[in-house]
One Martini backbone bead per residue (centre of mass of N, CA, C, O) as a GRO file, in nm:
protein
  207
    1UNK     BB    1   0.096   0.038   0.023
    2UNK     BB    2   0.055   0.370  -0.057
    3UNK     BB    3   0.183   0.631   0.083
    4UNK     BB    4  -0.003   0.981   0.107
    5UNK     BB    5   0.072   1.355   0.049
    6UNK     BB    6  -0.106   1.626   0.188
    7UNK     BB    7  -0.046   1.948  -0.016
    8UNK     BB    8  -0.298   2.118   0.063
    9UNK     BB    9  -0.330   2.452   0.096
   10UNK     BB   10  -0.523   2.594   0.337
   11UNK     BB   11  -0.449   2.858   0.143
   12UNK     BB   12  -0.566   2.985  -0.189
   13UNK     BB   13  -0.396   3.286  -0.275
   14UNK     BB   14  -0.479   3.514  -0.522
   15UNK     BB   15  -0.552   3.801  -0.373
   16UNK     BB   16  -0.385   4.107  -0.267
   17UNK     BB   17  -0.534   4.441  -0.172
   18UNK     BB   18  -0.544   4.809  -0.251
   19UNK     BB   19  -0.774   5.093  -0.167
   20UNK     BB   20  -0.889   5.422  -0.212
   21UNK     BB   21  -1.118   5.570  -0.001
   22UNK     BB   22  -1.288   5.809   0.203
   23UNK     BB   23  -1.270   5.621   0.466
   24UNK     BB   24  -1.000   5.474   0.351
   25UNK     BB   25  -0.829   5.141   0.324
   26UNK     BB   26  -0.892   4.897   0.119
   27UNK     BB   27  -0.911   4.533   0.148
   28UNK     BB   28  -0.844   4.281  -0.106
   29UNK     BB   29  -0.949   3.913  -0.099
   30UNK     BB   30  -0.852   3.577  -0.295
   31UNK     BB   31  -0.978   3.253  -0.285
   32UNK     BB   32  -0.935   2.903  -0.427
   33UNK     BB   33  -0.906   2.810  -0.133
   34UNK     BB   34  -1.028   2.611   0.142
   35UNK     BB   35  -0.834   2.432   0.464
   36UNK     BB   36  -0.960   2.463   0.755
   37UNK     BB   37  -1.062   2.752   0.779
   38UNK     BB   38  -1.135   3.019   1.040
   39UNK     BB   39  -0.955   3.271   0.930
   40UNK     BB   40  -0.829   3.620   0.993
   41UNK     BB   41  -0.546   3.828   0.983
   42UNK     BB   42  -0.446   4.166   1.048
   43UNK     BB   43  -0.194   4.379   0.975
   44UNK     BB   44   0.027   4.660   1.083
   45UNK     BB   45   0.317   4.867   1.017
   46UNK     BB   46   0.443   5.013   1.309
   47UNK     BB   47   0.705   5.152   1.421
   48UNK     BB   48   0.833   4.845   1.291
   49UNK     BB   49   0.575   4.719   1.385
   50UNK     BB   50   0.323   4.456   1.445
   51UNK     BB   51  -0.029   4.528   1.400
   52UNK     BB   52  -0.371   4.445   1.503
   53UNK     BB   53  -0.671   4.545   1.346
   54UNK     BB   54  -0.778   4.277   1.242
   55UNK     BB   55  -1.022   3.973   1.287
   56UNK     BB   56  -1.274   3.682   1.318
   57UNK     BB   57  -1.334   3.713   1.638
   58UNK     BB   58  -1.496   3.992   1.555
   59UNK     BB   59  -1.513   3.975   1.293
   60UNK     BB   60  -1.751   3.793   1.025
   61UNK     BB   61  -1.548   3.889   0.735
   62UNK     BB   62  -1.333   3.692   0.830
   63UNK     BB   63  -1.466   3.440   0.815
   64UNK     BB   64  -1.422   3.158   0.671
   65UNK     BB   65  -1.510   2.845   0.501
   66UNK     BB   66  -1.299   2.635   0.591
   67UNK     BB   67  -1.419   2.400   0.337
   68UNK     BB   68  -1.311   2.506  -0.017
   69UNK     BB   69  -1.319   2.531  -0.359
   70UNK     BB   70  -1.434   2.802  -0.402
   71UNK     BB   71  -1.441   3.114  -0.453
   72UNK     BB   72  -1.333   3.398  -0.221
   73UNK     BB   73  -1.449   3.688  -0.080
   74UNK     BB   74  -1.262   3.986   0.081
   75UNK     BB   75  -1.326   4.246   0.338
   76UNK     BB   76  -1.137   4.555   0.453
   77UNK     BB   77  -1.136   4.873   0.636
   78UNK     BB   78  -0.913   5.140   0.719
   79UNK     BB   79  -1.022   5.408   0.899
   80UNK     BB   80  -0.697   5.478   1.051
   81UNK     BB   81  -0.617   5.635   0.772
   82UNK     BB   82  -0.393   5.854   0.641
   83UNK     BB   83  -0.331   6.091   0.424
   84UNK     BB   84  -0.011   6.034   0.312
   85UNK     BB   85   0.023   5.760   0.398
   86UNK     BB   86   0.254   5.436   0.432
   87UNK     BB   87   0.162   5.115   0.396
   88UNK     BB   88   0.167   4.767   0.581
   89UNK     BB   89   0.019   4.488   0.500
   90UNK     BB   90  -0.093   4.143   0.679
   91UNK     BB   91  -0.174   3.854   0.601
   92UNK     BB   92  -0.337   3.576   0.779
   93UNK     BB   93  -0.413   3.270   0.858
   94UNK     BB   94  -0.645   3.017   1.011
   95UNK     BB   95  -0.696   2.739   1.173
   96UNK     BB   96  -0.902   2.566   1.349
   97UNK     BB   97  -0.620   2.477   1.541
   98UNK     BB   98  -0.437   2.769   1.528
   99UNK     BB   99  -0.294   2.815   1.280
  100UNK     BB  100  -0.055   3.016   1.162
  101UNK     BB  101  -0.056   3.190   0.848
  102UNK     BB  102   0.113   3.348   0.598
  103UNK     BB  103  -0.016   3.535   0.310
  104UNK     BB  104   0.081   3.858   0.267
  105UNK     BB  105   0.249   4.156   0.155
  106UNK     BB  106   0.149   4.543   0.119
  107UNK     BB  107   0.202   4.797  -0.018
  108UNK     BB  108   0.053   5.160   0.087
  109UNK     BB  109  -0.068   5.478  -0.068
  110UNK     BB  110  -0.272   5.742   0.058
  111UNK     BB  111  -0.511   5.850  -0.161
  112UNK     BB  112  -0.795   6.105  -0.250
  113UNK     BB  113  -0.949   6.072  -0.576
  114UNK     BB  114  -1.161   6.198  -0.770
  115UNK     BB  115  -1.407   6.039  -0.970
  116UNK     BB  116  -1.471   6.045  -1.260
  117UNK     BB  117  -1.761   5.911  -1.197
  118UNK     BB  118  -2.040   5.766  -1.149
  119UNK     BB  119  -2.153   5.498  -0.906
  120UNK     BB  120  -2.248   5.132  -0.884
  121UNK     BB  121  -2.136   4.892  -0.740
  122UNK     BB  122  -2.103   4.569  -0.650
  123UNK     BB  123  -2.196   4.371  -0.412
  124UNK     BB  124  -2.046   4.277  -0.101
  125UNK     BB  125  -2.153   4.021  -0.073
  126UNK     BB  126  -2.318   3.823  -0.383
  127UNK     BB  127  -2.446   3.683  -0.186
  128UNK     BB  128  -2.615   3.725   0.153
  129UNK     BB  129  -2.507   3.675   0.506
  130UNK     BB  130  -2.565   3.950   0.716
  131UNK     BB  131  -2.430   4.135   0.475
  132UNK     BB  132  -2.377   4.413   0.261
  133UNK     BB  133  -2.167   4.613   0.053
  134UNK     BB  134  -2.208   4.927  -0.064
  135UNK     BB  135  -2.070   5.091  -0.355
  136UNK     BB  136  -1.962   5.443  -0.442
  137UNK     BB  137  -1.950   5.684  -0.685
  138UNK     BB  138  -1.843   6.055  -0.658
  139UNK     BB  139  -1.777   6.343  -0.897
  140UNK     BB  140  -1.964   6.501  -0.744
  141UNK     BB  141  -2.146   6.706  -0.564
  142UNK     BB  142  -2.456   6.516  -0.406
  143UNK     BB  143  -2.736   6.433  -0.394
  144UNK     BB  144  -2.824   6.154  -0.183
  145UNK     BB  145  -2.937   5.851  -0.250
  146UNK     BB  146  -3.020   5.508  -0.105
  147UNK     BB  147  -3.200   5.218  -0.178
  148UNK     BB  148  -3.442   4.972  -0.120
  149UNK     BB  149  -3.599   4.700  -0.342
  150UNK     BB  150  -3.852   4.498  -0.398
  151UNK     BB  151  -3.879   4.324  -0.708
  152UNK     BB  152  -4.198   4.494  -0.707
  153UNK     BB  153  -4.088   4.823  -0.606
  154UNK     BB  154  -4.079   4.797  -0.274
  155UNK     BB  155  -3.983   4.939  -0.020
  156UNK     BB  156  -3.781   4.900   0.233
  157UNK     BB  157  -3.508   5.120   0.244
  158UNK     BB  158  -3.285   5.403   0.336
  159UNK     BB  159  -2.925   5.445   0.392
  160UNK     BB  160  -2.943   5.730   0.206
  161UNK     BB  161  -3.012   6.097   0.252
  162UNK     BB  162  -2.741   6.309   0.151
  163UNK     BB  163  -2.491   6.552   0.131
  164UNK     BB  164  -2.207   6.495  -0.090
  165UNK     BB  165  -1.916   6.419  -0.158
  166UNK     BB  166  -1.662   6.370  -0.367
  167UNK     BB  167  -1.625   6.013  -0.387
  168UNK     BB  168  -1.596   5.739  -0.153
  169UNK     BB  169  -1.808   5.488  -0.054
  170UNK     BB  170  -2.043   5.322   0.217
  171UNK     BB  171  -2.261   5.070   0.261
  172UNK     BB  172  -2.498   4.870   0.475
  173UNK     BB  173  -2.689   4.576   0.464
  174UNK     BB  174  -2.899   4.377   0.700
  175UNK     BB  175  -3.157   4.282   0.592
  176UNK     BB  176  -3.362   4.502   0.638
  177UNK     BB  177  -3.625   4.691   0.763
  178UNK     BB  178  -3.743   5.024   0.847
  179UNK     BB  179  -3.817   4.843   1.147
  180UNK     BB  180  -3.611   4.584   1.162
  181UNK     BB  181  -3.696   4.351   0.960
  182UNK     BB  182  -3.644   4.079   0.821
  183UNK     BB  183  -3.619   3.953   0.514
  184UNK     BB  184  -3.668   3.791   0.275
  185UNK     BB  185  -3.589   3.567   0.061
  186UNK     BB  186  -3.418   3.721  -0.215
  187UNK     BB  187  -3.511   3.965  -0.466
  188UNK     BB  188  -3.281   4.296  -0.457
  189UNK     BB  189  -3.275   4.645  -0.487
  190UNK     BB  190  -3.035   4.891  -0.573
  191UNK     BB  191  -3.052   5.258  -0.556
  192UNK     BB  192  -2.886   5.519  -0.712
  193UNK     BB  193  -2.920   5.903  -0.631
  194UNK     BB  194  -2.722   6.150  -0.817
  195UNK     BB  195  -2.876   6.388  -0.910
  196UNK     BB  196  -2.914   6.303  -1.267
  197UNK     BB  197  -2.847   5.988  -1.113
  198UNK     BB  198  -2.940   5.630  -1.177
  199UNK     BB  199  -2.855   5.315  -1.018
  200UNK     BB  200  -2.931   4.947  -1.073
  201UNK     BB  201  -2.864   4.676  -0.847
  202UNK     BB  202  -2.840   4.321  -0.765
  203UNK     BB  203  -2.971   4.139  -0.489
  204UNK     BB  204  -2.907   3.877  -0.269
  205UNK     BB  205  -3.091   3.688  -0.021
  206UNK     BB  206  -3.017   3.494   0.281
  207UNK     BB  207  -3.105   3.223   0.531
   0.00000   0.00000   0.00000
């Protein structure tokens, strides 16, 4: 009987970037599998030292997948970044069992541009539970609406409702409606009006 060796990476790292928002600096990445993955460790490099900013065990968005053949998209935003400062930032996943492994290091220089567009970004994650992020970007000062509706065009919630300056935004929807009830499991409408601009993307939300 031939004894063979399991090299699957517990975590198998496609991408890990950084951009710039106007309230912070995003950071995302994609696993091409996880194997018994119980979650992600951020960490930012401060004079000299590393410091630990976000974990799986505080935010549910760093939380693994376990084990999963798909591929898996993460996200979170450093809100405690200063404009024209340089930083370093750790990720390492986390095993079931507790080992910590490091999976890659990005340097990234933090600029808030005005964007060339209005527009509204794709929700992440989508399908989602319990909770997705909508991202927009707006290229002059406008009144923003940013609001939800369910597929037969019935208000939801309204998430935005104010004068914004240009830049990049984010909202998050943790499917409830404007009672505080959550809704049924199934698809819902994002619609942002930024001045005479009006764009709408398809969420499901799944219980």
């Amino acid at each position: 009987m031939t004894n063979t060796v399991d090299l699957t990476l517990p975590v198998e790292l496609d991408v890990f970037n950084a951009k710039s928002l106007e309230n912070g600096i995003e950071l995302n990445w994609i696993t091409q599998s996880e194997v018994d993955n119980a979650g992600f460790i951020l960490e930012r490099k401060c004079n000299g030292e590393w410091q630990k900013i976000a974990d799986y065990k505080s935010l549910i968005e760093l939380t693994g997948q376990g084990t999963s053949s798909a591929a898996n998209e993460y996200c979170f935003v450093d809100k405690t970044a200063l404009e024209g400062e340089t930083y370093t930032y750790r990720l390492s996943s986390v095993s079931i069992q507790g080992v910590v492994e490091e999976q890659k290091s990005i340097t990234f220089r933090y600029d808030i541009k005005c964007p060339e567009t209005t527009r509204l970004y794709n929700a992440y994650p989508n399908p989602f539970n319990p909770s997705t992020a909508l991202r927009y970007a707006l290229a002059t000062d406008d009144q923003v609406e940013l609001d939800i509706f369910d597929i037969n065009g019935r208000h939801v919630i309204s998430l935005v409702s104010e004068l914004q300056a240009a830049g990049e935004y984010e909202s998050k929807w943790d499917g409830a409606d404007m009672n505080g009830h959550k809704v049924a499991s199934g698809t819902y409408i994002a619609r942002l009006k930024a001045g005479n601009f009006t764009q709408t993307n398809k969420l499901v939300y799944i219980q």
